[in-house]
Short mmCIF file of C-alpha atoms in Angstrom, two decimals:
data_model
loop_
_atom_site.label_atom_id
_atom_site.label_comp_id
_atom_site.label_asym_id
_atom_site.label_seq_id
_atom_site.Cartn_x
_atom_site.Cartn_y
_atom_site.Cartn_z
CA UNK A 232 174.41 168.69 -6.69
CA UNK A 233 173.95 166.77 -9.95
CA UNK A 234 173.60 163.20 -10.66
CA UNK A 235 176.28 161.19 -12.49
CA UNK A 236 175.99 159.11 -15.72
CA UNK A 237 177.91 155.92 -15.83
CA UNK A 238 178.37 153.76 -19.01
CA UNK A 239 178.89 149.99 -18.72
CA UNK A 240 178.99 147.14 -21.19
CA UNK A 241 176.56 144.32 -20.59
CA UNK A 242 176.64 140.90 -22.19
CA UNK A 243 173.13 139.51 -22.79
CA UNK A 244 172.69 135.79 -23.00
CA UNK A 245 169.14 136.49 -24.18
CA UNK A 246 170.40 138.12 -27.35
CA UNK A 247 173.05 135.53 -28.28
CA UNK A 248 172.57 134.15 -31.80
CA UNK A 249 169.62 136.54 -32.43
CA UNK A 250 168.18 136.23 -36.02
CA UNK A 251 169.40 139.68 -37.23
CA UNK A 252 172.91 139.17 -35.90
CA UNK A 253 172.67 142.27 -33.76
CA UNK A 254 175.23 142.46 -30.92
CA UNK A 255 174.58 140.55 -27.74
CA UNK A 256 176.95 142.97 -25.86
CA UNK A 257 175.21 146.26 -25.36
CA UNK A 258 176.18 149.69 -23.88
CA UNK A 259 174.08 150.56 -20.85
CA UNK A 260 173.77 154.01 -19.51
CA UNK A 261 172.96 154.46 -15.79
CA UNK A 262 171.92 157.64 -13.83
CA UNK A 263 173.19 157.76 -10.30
CA UNK A 264 171.44 160.41 -8.18
CA UNK A 265 173.27 163.14 -6.32
CA UNK A 266 175.03 161.80 -3.23
CA UNK A 267 175.06 158.19 -4.54
CA UNK A 268 178.91 157.90 -4.41
CA UNK A 269 179.26 159.31 -0.83
CA UNK A 270 176.65 157.23 0.87
CA UNK A 271 175.57 153.56 1.39
CA UNK A 272 171.77 154.09 0.77
CA UNK A 273 169.88 151.80 -1.61
CA UNK A 274 167.63 153.31 -4.26
CA UNK A 275 164.55 152.58 -6.12
CA UNK A 276 165.00 152.28 -9.95
CA UNK A 277 163.25 153.52 -13.03
CA UNK A 278 163.84 151.84 -16.36
CA UNK A 279 163.54 153.92 -19.42
CA UNK A 280 162.52 152.20 -22.78
CA UNK A 281 163.41 154.11 -25.87
CA UNK A 282 161.17 154.56 -28.89
CA UNK A 283 161.38 152.90 -32.23
CA UNK A 284 164.16 154.19 -34.44
CA UNK A 285 166.27 155.19 -31.42
CA UNK A 286 168.89 153.42 -29.22
CA UNK A 287 169.86 153.68 -25.58
CA UNK A 288 172.06 156.69 -26.36
CA UNK A 289 169.19 158.76 -27.39
CA UNK A 290 168.36 159.70 -23.87
CA UNK A 291 171.51 161.73 -23.54
CA UNK A 292 171.49 163.50 -26.89
CA UNK A 293 171.94 167.10 -26.01
CA UNK A 294 169.63 169.76 -27.70
CA UNK A 295 170.37 173.33 -27.66
CA UNK A 296 166.85 174.14 -26.12
CA UNK A 297 165.55 171.03 -24.36
CA UNK A 298 167.06 169.31 -21.41
CA UNK A 299 167.93 165.55 -21.63
CA UNK A 300 165.83 163.20 -19.50
CA UNK A 301 168.79 162.79 -17.11
CA UNK A 302 168.79 166.64 -16.85
CA UNK A 303 165.11 166.41 -16.01
CA UNK A 304 165.82 163.90 -13.27
CA UNK A 305 168.33 166.20 -11.71
CA UNK A 306 165.74 169.01 -11.75
CA UNK A 307 163.01 166.94 -10.31
CA UNK A 308 165.23 165.77 -7.45
CA UNK A 309 166.56 169.19 -6.77
CA UNK A 310 163.07 170.60 -6.62
CA UNK A 311 161.91 167.89 -4.21
CA UNK A 312 159.34 166.84 -6.76
CA UNK A 313 160.68 163.08 -6.55
CA UNK A 314 163.11 161.41 -4.21
CA UNK A 315 166.47 160.35 -5.49
CA UNK A 316 166.21 157.43 -7.84
CA UNK A 317 168.51 155.45 -10.10
CA UNK A 318 167.74 155.71 -13.84
CA UNK A 319 168.55 152.90 -16.28
CA UNK A 320 168.63 153.38 -20.11
CA UNK A 321 168.93 150.06 -21.94
CA UNK A 322 169.55 149.76 -25.58
CA UNK A 323 167.28 147.70 -27.80
CA UNK A 324 168.24 148.87 -31.19
CA UNK A 325 168.21 146.41 -34.03
CA UNK A 326 168.96 146.31 -37.74
CA UNK A 327 165.23 146.84 -38.31
CA UNK A 328 165.13 149.88 -36.04
CA UNK A 329 163.74 148.41 -32.87
CA UNK A 330 162.36 145.42 -31.04
CA UNK A 331 159.08 146.47 -29.56
CA UNK A 332 160.75 145.08 -26.40
CA UNK A 333 159.23 141.63 -27.18
CA UNK A 334 160.52 138.14 -27.65
CA UNK A 335 160.31 137.37 -31.48
CA UNK A 336 161.62 134.60 -33.64
CA UNK A 337 162.55 137.16 -36.29
CA UNK A 338 164.32 139.73 -33.96
CA UNK A 339 165.44 138.11 -30.76
CA UNK A 340 164.50 137.85 -27.08
CA UNK A 341 164.35 141.58 -26.00
CA UNK A 342 161.77 141.14 -23.36
CA UNK A 343 164.09 138.53 -21.71
CA UNK A 344 167.09 140.90 -22.33
CA UNK A 345 165.43 143.54 -20.17
CA UNK A 346 163.96 141.61 -17.23
CA UNK A 347 166.66 138.98 -17.00
CA UNK A 348 169.90 140.40 -18.17
CA UNK A 349 169.57 144.11 -17.59
CA UNK A 350 167.64 144.15 -14.32
CA UNK A 351 169.88 141.28 -12.98
CA UNK A 352 173.06 143.24 -13.98
CA UNK A 353 171.78 146.49 -12.41
CA UNK A 354 170.82 144.79 -9.11
CA UNK A 355 174.20 143.12 -8.90
CA UNK A 356 176.18 146.25 -9.84
CA UNK A 357 174.46 149.13 -8.11
CA UNK A 358 172.89 149.78 -4.71
CA UNK A 359 169.35 149.05 -5.76
CA UNK A 360 166.23 147.90 -3.72
CA UNK A 361 165.92 144.57 -5.66
CA UNK A 362 162.15 144.12 -5.57
CA UNK A 363 159.14 144.96 -7.80
CA UNK A 364 157.85 147.49 -5.28
CA UNK A 365 160.99 149.58 -5.90
CA UNK A 366 160.98 149.32 -9.75
CA UNK A 367 159.11 151.27 -12.40
CA UNK A 368 159.36 150.97 -16.17
CA UNK A 369 158.42 153.98 -18.46
CA UNK A 370 158.74 154.69 -22.14
CA UNK A 371 157.43 156.74 -25.12
CA UNK A 372 155.90 155.41 -28.26
CA UNK A 373 157.29 151.90 -28.93
CA UNK A 374 159.08 152.28 -25.40
CA UNK A 375 155.58 153.00 -24.05
CA UNK A 376 154.26 149.87 -25.68
CA UNK A 377 157.15 148.05 -24.11
CA UNK A 378 156.23 149.35 -20.72
CA UNK A 379 152.77 147.89 -21.23
CA UNK A 380 154.23 144.61 -22.36
CA UNK A 381 156.24 144.53 -19.04
CA UNK A 382 152.97 145.13 -17.18
CA UNK A 383 151.31 142.30 -18.99
CA UNK A 384 154.08 139.71 -18.42
CA UNK A 385 156.18 140.85 -15.46
CA UNK A 386 154.32 142.47 -12.54
CA UNK A 387 156.75 140.41 -10.43
CA UNK A 388 159.57 142.65 -11.73
CA UNK A 389 157.93 146.00 -12.05
CA UNK A 390 155.15 147.47 -9.84
CA UNK A 391 154.72 150.80 -11.75
CA UNK A 392 154.17 151.40 -15.51
CA UNK A 393 154.31 154.67 -17.35
CA UNK A 394 153.42 154.61 -21.07
CA UNK A 395 153.55 157.86 -23.11
CA UNK A 396 151.69 157.53 -26.42
CA UNK A 397 152.03 153.80 -26.57
CA UNK A 398 151.45 151.94 -29.83
CA UNK A 399 147.93 150.93 -29.59
CA UNK A 400 144.71 150.46 -31.64
CA UNK A 401 146.55 149.24 -34.75
CA UNK A 402 143.81 150.07 -37.00
CA UNK A 403 144.49 153.67 -36.50
CA UNK A 404 148.25 153.66 -35.75
CA UNK A 405 149.69 151.13 -38.20
CA UNK A 406 147.14 150.57 -40.92
CA UNK A 407 147.64 153.96 -42.67
CA UNK A 408 151.20 152.90 -43.29
CA UNK A 409 150.38 149.62 -45.04
CA UNK A 410 149.57 150.95 -48.45
CA UNK A 411 152.61 153.32 -48.30
CA UNK A 412 154.94 150.35 -47.46
CA UNK A 413 153.23 148.16 -50.17
CA UNK A 414 154.07 150.85 -52.78
CA UNK A 415 157.83 151.21 -51.82
CA UNK A 416 158.24 147.42 -51.62
CA UNK A 417 156.61 146.84 -55.08
CA UNK A 418 158.93 149.48 -56.69
CA UNK A 419 162.04 147.95 -55.06
CA UNK A 420 161.17 144.40 -56.03
CA UNK A 421 160.46 142.95 -52.60
CA UNK A 422 161.43 143.02 -49.03
CA UNK A 423 165.02 141.96 -49.29
CA UNK A 424 165.79 144.34 -52.29
CA UNK A 425 164.24 147.33 -50.42
CA UNK A 426 166.31 146.59 -47.19
CA UNK A 427 169.47 146.17 -49.24
CA UNK A 428 168.88 149.48 -51.00
CA UNK A 429 168.09 151.27 -47.73
CA UNK A 430 171.19 150.06 -45.94
CA UNK A 431 173.34 151.12 -48.88
CA UNK A 432 171.76 154.56 -49.12
CA UNK A 433 171.78 155.17 -45.27
CA UNK A 434 175.62 154.78 -45.46
CA UNK A 435 176.11 156.79 -48.62
CA UNK A 436 173.54 159.56 -48.03
CA UNK A 437 170.64 159.33 -45.57
CA UNK A 438 167.39 157.66 -44.55
CA UNK A 439 164.51 159.64 -46.20
CA UNK A 440 161.14 160.47 -44.57
CA UNK A 441 159.30 158.21 -46.93
CA UNK A 442 161.43 155.26 -45.78
CA UNK A 443 159.85 155.33 -42.40
CA UNK A 444 156.39 153.67 -43.20
CA UNK A 445 158.28 150.76 -44.81
CA UNK A 446 160.87 150.15 -42.05
CA UNK A 447 158.10 150.64 -39.53
CA UNK A 448 155.90 147.98 -41.03
CA UNK A 449 158.80 145.48 -41.58
CA UNK A 450 159.84 145.89 -37.91
CA UNK A 451 156.30 145.49 -36.60
CA UNK A 452 155.83 142.38 -38.92
CA UNK A 453 158.98 140.96 -37.39
CA UNK A 454 157.74 141.65 -33.96
CA UNK A 455 154.06 140.54 -34.45
CA UNK A 456 154.06 138.11 -37.33
CA UNK A 457 157.45 136.32 -37.47
CA UNK A 458 157.60 133.39 -39.87
CA UNK A 459 160.75 131.41 -40.44
CA UNK A 460 161.65 130.80 -44.19
CA UNK A 461 160.18 134.14 -45.30
CA UNK A 462 162.43 137.07 -46.28
CA UNK A 463 163.82 138.48 -42.96
CA UNK A 464 161.79 135.80 -41.21
CA UNK A 465 158.65 137.88 -41.20
CA UNK A 466 155.19 137.71 -42.84
CA UNK A 467 153.58 140.86 -44.15
CA UNK A 468 149.93 141.71 -43.35
CA UNK A 469 149.16 142.43 -47.04
CA UNK A 470 149.69 140.88 -50.49
CA UNK A 471 152.71 142.52 -52.02
CA UNK A 472 151.33 142.66 -55.61
CA UNK A 473 147.97 144.47 -54.74
CA UNK A 474 148.25 145.48 -51.12
CA UNK A 475 145.15 143.47 -50.16
CA UNK A 476 144.99 143.06 -46.36
CA UNK A 477 145.80 139.46 -45.29
CA UNK A 478 143.39 139.00 -42.45
CA UNK A 479 145.18 135.88 -41.14
CA UNK A 480 148.36 137.84 -40.63
CA UNK A 481 146.66 141.08 -39.59
CA UNK A 482 144.85 139.17 -36.85
CA UNK A 483 148.19 137.90 -35.60
CA UNK A 484 149.13 141.55 -35.19
CA UNK A 485 145.90 142.42 -33.34
CA UNK A 486 146.74 139.83 -30.66
CA UNK A 487 149.65 142.04 -29.77
CA UNK A 488 147.61 145.31 -29.62
CA UNK A 489 147.22 146.81 -26.05
CA UNK A 490 143.53 147.45 -26.73
CA UNK A 491 143.27 143.62 -27.13
CA UNK A 492 145.75 142.23 -24.63
CA UNK A 493 145.10 144.63 -21.71
CA UNK A 494 141.60 143.30 -21.04
CA UNK A 495 142.69 139.71 -21.34
CA UNK A 496 145.61 140.20 -18.82
CA UNK A 497 143.71 142.33 -16.42
CA UNK A 498 144.89 140.11 -13.45
CA UNK A 499 148.50 141.02 -14.19
CA UNK A 500 147.65 144.79 -14.45
CA UNK A 501 145.81 144.59 -11.11
CA UNK A 502 149.04 143.56 -9.48
CA UNK A 503 150.50 146.96 -10.39
CA UNK A 504 150.38 149.93 -8.12
CA UNK A 505 149.58 152.36 -10.73
CA UNK A 506 149.69 152.81 -14.51
CA UNK A 507 150.35 156.26 -15.95
CA UNK A 508 149.20 157.04 -19.54
CA UNK A 509 149.16 160.06 -21.68
CA UNK A 510 149.13 161.19 -25.33
CA UNK A 511 149.15 164.31 -27.26
CA UNK A 512 145.77 165.57 -28.69
CA UNK A 513 147.58 166.11 -32.07
CA UNK A 514 149.48 162.79 -32.06
CA UNK A 515 150.38 162.20 -35.75
CA UNK A 516 149.92 158.39 -35.28
CA UNK A 517 146.38 158.75 -33.75
CA UNK A 518 147.74 157.22 -30.47
CA UNK A 519 145.52 159.52 -28.39
CA UNK A 520 142.59 157.09 -29.13
CA UNK A 521 144.27 153.87 -28.34
CA UNK A 522 145.67 155.26 -25.19
CA UNK A 523 142.18 156.36 -24.20
CA UNK A 524 140.82 152.89 -24.77
CA UNK A 525 143.53 151.25 -22.79
CA UNK A 526 142.92 153.77 -19.94
CA UNK A 527 139.16 153.00 -19.94
CA UNK A 528 139.77 149.20 -19.86
CA UNK A 529 142.23 149.47 -16.99
CA UNK A 530 139.85 151.75 -14.90
CA UNK A 531 136.99 149.36 -15.58
CA UNK A 532 139.19 146.48 -14.44
CA UNK A 533 139.93 148.14 -11.14
CA UNK A 534 143.46 149.24 -11.94
CA UNK A 535 144.69 152.62 -10.44
CA UNK A 536 145.31 154.76 -13.56
CA UNK A 537 146.56 158.28 -14.10
CA UNK A 538 145.50 159.18 -17.62
CA UNK A 539 146.28 162.63 -19.18
CA UNK A 540 146.16 164.36 -22.54
CA UNK A 541 148.08 167.44 -23.51
CA UNK A 542 148.24 169.81 -26.43
CA UNK A 543 151.09 168.52 -28.57
CA UNK A 544 151.98 165.88 -31.17
CA UNK A 545 154.05 162.75 -31.12
CA UNK A 546 157.64 163.89 -31.28
CA UNK A 547 159.73 166.26 -29.09
CA UNK A 548 157.65 165.52 -25.92
CA UNK A 549 160.29 164.29 -23.50
CA UNK A 550 159.18 166.96 -21.12
CA UNK A 551 156.23 164.70 -20.36
CA UNK A 552 158.47 162.46 -18.37
CA UNK A 553 158.62 165.05 -15.71
CA UNK A 554 154.87 164.49 -15.33
CA UNK A 555 154.97 160.69 -15.25
CA UNK A 556 158.00 160.57 -12.96
CA UNK A 557 156.31 162.97 -10.57
CA UNK A 558 153.42 160.65 -10.36
CA UNK A 559 155.24 157.32 -10.26
CA UNK A 560 158.53 157.78 -8.44
CA UNK A 561 157.04 158.85 -5.00
CA UNK A 562 155.06 155.62 -5.10
CA UNK A 563 158.18 153.43 -5.21
CA UNK A 564 159.15 151.80 -2.06
CA UNK A 565 162.32 153.20 -0.64
CA UNK A 566 163.17 150.57 2.09
#
């Protein structure tokens, strides 16, 4: 037997009137395990947070060679590696490519969107076990970052966290993109001019590889250093005319770095059953190192941690969810 994917439309009060004008009504994909329709059983739930540059639909994109994550759920359940579980795939796409799953004055309230609107809808609509002990949150890259954000703020909602290559140690993961972004923004004539040109080109032709550092830095600035009145309501961490680092703004970013916030919010992380962390040894954004730092701090703080590394890079690693789900799902309360 296979699980079933259902698609619903969810209106989010948290996203109403968001600064980017992104829709408050979002498509939500839900995986219902084999036997769900025939029974009355209630199920634990895993929330999957997508990476930057993706949307909720990315989890079901079919590849000729690689199973989707819902396919992997089917296989794990069929093998008996995990008990049947509901999977929820919310959409946090924005006009800047993502939200980091945080509340931001420049992007919108995406943390509230998840913990209030999505979790509330799922518990009302499906046969869940509506308690933290029966909920896990997992994600990759910015989705992994979002999972750590949920551990920081919402151990009353989620008891298990799985973070694959989460954005961390910003000096290694983000700083290399700052001069690249400065170069492109200077050529374009500023933030608004660059964004306008990108949107026109994305429709007419395509987004190029060299666009990513710019859109990445703009999106992160919107998440970590929002400022009303500036272009796109964000403050860049460098001077646009010479790329000199603005330490006052950069320090605002560092407050949001898991390497910095995990030690400060250790009481929240101690309330979790387990935190799963991994990263590839060849991760192109150097996330192996920040992930190690976070794992070390959590272990030192008395948190139960499963930390692994594997021989691969940053992209095309959805197979790693088989490992995190095998560790986390059996720990979810089922009654």
